[in-house]
PDB file of C-alpha atoms in Angstrom:
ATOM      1  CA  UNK E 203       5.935 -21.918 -16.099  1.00 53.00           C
ATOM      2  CA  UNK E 204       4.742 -18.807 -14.196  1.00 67.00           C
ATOM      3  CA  UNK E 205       8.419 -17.181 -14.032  1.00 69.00           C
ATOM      4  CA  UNK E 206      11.380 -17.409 -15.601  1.00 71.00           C
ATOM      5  CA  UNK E 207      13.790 -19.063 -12.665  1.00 76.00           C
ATOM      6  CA  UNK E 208      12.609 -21.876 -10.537  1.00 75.00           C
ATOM      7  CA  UNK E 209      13.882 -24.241  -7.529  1.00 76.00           C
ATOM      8  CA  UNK E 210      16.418 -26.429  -8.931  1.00 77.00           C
ATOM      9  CA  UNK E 211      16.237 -30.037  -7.548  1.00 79.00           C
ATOM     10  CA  UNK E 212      13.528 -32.421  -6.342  1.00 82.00           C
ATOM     11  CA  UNK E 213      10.912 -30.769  -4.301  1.00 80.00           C
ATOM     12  CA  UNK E 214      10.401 -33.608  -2.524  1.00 83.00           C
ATOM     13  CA  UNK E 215      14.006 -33.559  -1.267  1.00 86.00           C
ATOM     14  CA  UNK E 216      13.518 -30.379   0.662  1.00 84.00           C
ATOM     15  CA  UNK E 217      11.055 -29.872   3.710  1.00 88.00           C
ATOM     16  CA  UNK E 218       8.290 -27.318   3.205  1.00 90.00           C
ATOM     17  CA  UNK E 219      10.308 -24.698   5.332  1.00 92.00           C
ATOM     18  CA  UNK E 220      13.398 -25.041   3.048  1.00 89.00           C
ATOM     19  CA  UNK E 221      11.323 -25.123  -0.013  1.00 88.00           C
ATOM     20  CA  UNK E 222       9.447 -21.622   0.623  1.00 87.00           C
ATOM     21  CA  UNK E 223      13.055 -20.638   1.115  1.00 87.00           C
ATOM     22  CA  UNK E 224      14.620 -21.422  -1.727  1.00 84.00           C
ATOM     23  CA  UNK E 225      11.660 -20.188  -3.620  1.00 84.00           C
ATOM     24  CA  UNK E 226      11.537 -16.962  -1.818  1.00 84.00           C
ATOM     25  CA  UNK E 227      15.670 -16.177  -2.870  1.00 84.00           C
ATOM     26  CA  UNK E 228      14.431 -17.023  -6.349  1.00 80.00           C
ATOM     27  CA  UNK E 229      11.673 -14.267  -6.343  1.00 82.00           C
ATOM     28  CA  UNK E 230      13.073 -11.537  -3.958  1.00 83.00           C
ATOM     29  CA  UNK E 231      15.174 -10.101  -6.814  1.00 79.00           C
ATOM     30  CA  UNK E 232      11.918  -9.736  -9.009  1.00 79.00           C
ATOM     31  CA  UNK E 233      10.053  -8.127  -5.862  1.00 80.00           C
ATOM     32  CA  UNK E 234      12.638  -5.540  -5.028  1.00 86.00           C
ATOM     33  CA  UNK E 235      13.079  -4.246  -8.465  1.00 89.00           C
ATOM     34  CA  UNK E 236       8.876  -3.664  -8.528  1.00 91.00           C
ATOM     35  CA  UNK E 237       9.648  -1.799  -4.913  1.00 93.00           C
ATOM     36  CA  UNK E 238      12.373  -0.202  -6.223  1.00 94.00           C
ATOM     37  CA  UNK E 239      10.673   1.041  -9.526  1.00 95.00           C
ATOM     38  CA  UNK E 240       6.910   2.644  -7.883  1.00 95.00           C
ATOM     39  CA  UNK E 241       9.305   4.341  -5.157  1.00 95.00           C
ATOM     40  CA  UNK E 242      10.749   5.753  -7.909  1.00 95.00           C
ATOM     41  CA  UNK E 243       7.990   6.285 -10.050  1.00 95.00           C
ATOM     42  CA  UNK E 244       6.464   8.220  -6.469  1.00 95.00           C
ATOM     43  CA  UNK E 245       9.742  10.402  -6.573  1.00 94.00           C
ATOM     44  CA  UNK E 246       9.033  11.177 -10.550  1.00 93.00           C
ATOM     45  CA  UNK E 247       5.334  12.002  -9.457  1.00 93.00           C
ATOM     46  CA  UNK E 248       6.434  14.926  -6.482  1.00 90.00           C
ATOM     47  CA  UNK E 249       4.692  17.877  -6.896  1.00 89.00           C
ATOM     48  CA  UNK E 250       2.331  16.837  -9.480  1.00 90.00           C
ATOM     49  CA  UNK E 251      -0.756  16.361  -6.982  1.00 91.00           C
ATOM     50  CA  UNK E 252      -0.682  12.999  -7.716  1.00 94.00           C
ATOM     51  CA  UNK E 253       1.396  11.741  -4.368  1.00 95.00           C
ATOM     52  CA  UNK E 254       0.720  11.817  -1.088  1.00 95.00           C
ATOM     53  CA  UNK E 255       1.836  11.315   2.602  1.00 95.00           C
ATOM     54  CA  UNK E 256      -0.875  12.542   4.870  1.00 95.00           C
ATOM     55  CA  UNK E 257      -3.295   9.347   6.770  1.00 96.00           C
ATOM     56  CA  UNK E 258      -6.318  11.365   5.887  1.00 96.00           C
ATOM     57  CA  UNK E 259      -5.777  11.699   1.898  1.00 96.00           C
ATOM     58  CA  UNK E 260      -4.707   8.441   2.170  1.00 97.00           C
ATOM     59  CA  UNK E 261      -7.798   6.749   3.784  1.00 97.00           C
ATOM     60  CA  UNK E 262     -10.076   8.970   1.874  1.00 96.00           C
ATOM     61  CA  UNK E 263      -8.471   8.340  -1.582  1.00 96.00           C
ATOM     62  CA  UNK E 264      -8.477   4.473  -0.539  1.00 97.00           C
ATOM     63  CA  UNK E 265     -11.792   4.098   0.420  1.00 96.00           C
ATOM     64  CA  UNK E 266     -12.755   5.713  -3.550  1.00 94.00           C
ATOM     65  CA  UNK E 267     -10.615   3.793  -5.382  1.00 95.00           C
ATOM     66  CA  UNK E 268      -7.658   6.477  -6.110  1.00 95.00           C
ATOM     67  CA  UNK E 269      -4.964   4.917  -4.591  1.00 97.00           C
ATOM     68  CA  UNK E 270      -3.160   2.758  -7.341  1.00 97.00           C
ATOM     69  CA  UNK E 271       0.604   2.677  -4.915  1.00 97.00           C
ATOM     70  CA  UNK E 272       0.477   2.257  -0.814  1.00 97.00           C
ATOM     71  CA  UNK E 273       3.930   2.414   0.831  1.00 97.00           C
ATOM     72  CA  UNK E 274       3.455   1.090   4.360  1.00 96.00           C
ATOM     73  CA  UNK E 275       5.960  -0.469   7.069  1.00 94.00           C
ATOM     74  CA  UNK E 276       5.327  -3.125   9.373  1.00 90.00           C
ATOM     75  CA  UNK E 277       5.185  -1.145  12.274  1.00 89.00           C
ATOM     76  CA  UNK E 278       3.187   1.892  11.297  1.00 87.00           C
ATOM     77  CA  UNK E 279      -0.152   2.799  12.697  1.00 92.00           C
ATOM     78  CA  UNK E 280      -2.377   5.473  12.641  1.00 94.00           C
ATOM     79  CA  UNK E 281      -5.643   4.728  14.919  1.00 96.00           C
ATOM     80  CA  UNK E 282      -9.025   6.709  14.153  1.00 96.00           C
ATOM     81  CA  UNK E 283     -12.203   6.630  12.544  1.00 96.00           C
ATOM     82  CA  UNK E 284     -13.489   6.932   9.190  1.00 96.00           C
ATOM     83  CA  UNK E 285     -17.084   8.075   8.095  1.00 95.00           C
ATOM     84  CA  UNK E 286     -17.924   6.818   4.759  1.00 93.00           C
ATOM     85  CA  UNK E 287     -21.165   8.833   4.813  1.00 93.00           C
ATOM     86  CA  UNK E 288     -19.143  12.283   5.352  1.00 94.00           C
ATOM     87  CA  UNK E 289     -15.805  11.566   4.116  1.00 92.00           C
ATOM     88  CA  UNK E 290     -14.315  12.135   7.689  1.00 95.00           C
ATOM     89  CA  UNK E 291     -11.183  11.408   9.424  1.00 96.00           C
ATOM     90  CA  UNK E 292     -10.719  11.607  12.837  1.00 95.00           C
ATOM     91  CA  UNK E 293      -7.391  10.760  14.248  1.00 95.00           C
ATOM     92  CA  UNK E 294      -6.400   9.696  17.560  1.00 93.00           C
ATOM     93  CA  UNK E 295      -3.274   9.647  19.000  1.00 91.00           C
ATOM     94  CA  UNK E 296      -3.209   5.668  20.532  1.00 90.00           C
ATOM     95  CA  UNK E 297      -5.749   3.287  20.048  1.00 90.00           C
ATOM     96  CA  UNK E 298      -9.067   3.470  21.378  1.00 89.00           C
ATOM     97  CA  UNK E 299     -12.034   1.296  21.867  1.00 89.00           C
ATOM     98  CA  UNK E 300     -14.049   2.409  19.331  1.00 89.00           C
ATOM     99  CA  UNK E 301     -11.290   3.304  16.128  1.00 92.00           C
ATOM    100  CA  UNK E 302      -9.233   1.456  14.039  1.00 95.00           C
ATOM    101  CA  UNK E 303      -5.648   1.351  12.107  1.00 96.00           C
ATOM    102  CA  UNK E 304      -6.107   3.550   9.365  1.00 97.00           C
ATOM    103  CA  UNK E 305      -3.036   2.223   7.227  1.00 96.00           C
ATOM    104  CA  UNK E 306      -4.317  -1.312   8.113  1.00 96.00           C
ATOM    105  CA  UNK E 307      -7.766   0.247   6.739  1.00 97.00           C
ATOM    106  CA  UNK E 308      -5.986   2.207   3.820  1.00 97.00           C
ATOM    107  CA  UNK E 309      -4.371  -1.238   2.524  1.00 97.00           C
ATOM    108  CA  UNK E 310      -7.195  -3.332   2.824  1.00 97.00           C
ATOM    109  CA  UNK E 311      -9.040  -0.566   0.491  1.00 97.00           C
ATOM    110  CA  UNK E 312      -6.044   0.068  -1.877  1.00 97.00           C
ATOM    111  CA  UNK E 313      -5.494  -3.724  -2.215  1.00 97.00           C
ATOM    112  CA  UNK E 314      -9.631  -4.559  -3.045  1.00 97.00           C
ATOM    113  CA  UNK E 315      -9.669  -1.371  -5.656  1.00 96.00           C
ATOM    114  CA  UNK E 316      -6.751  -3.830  -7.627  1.00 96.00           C
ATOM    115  CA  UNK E 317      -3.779  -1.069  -6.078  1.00 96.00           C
ATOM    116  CA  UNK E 318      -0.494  -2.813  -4.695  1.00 97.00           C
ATOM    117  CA  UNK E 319       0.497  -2.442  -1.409  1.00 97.00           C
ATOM    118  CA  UNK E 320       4.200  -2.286  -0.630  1.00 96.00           C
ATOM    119  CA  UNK E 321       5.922  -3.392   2.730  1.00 93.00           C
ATOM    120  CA  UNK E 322       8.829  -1.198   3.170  1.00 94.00           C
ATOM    121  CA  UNK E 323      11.225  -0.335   5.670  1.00 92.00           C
ATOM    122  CA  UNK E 324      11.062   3.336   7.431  1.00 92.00           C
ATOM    123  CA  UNK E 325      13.917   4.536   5.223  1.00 92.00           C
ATOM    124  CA  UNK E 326      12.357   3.618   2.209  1.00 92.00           C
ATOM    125  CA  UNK E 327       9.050   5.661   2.961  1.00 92.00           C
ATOM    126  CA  UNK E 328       8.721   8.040  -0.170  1.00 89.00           C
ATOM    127  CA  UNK E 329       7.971  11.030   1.381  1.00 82.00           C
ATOM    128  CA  UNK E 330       9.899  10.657   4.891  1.00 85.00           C
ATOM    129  CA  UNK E 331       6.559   9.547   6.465  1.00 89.00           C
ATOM    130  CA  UNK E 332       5.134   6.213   8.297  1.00 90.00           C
ATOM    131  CA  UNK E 333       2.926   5.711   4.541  1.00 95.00           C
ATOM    132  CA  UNK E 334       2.589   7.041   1.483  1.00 96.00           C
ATOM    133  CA  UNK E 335       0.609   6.766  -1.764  1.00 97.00           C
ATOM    134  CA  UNK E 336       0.605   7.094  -5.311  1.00 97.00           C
ATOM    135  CA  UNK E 337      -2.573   8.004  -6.686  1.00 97.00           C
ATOM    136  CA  UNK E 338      -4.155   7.085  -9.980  1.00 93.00           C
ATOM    137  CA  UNK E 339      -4.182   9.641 -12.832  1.00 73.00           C
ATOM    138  CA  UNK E 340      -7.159  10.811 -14.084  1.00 62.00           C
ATOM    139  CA  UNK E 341      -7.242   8.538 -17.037  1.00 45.00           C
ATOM    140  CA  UNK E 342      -7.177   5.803 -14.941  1.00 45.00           C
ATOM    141  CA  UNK E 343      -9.980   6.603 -11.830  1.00 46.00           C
ATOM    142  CA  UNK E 344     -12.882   4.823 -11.399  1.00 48.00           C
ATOM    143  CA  UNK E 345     -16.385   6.340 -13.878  1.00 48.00           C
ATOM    144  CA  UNK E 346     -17.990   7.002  -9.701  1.00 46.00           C
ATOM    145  CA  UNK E 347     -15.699  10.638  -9.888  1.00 44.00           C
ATOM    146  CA  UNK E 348     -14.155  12.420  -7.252  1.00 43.00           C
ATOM    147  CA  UNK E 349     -14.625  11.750  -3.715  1.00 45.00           C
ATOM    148  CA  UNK E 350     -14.538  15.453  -3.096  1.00 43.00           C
ATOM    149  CA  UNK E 351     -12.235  16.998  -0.106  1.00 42.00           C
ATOM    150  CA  UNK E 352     -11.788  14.935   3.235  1.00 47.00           C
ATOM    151  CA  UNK E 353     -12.270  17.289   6.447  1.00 48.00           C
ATOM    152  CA  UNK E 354      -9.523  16.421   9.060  1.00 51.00           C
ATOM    153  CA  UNK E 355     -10.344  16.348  12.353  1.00 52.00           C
ATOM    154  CA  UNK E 356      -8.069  15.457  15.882  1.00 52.00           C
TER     155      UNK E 356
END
């Protein structure tokens, strides 16, 4: 068993639709309660330097490794460009043809450095922003060090 509740009845009673359902109910509840706990655990962290709302500390601190928490919502973009090389953000205000979505570029980062990445609605933003972060303690970042301080440019 890989967790503690399960889908009663014969799988092969229910279509595939109605099984991903009834699994889903089962695991919501264990879901929520991680969202609910690193929200929290971002509200414990304010003020300690170890939080963040802004794109460009966010995409910097991704792309390194630092980001252990990424609080995004569905809807949330934030198009620009980001120079590995320099450590550069450049934001633009709409997409163009040559950027990308930072938060889509943020969680792809967070999620390959073995952070989590959290779906949540606007209202549940820590922070009161489209995306936020919890970043690793010190004890916990990579041996490759600091990536130093981004330079934000519009």
């Amino acid at each position: 068993h890989l967790f503690g509740k399960g889908v009663i009845g014969n799988p092969e009673a229910f279509s595939n639709k109605e099984l991903h359902t009834r699994a889903f109910s089962v695991l919501k509840a264990y879901f929520d309660t991680d969202k609910t706990n690193a929200i929290k655990e971002y509200l414990e962290l304010g003020g300690t330097g170890h939080t963040t709302s802004d794109i460009v500390d966010i995409v910097t601190n991704s792309y390194s490794g630092q980001v252990e928490k990424l609080f995004v919502t569905a809807d949330s973009h934030n198009w620009g460009t980001f120079d590995a090389g320099t450590n550069v953000v450049k934001l633009h205000a709409k997409a163009e043809l040559c950027n990308q979505d930072l938060t889509d570029f943020a969680a792809a980062h967070t999620l390959f450095h073995r952070g989590k990445v959290y779906e949540v609605s606007p209202d549940e933003v820590p922070g009161g922003a489209s995306t936020a972060a919890i970043l690793r303690h010190e004890k916990h970042l990579p041996k490759m060090g600091h990536p130093g301080t981004a330079k934000k440019t519009e």
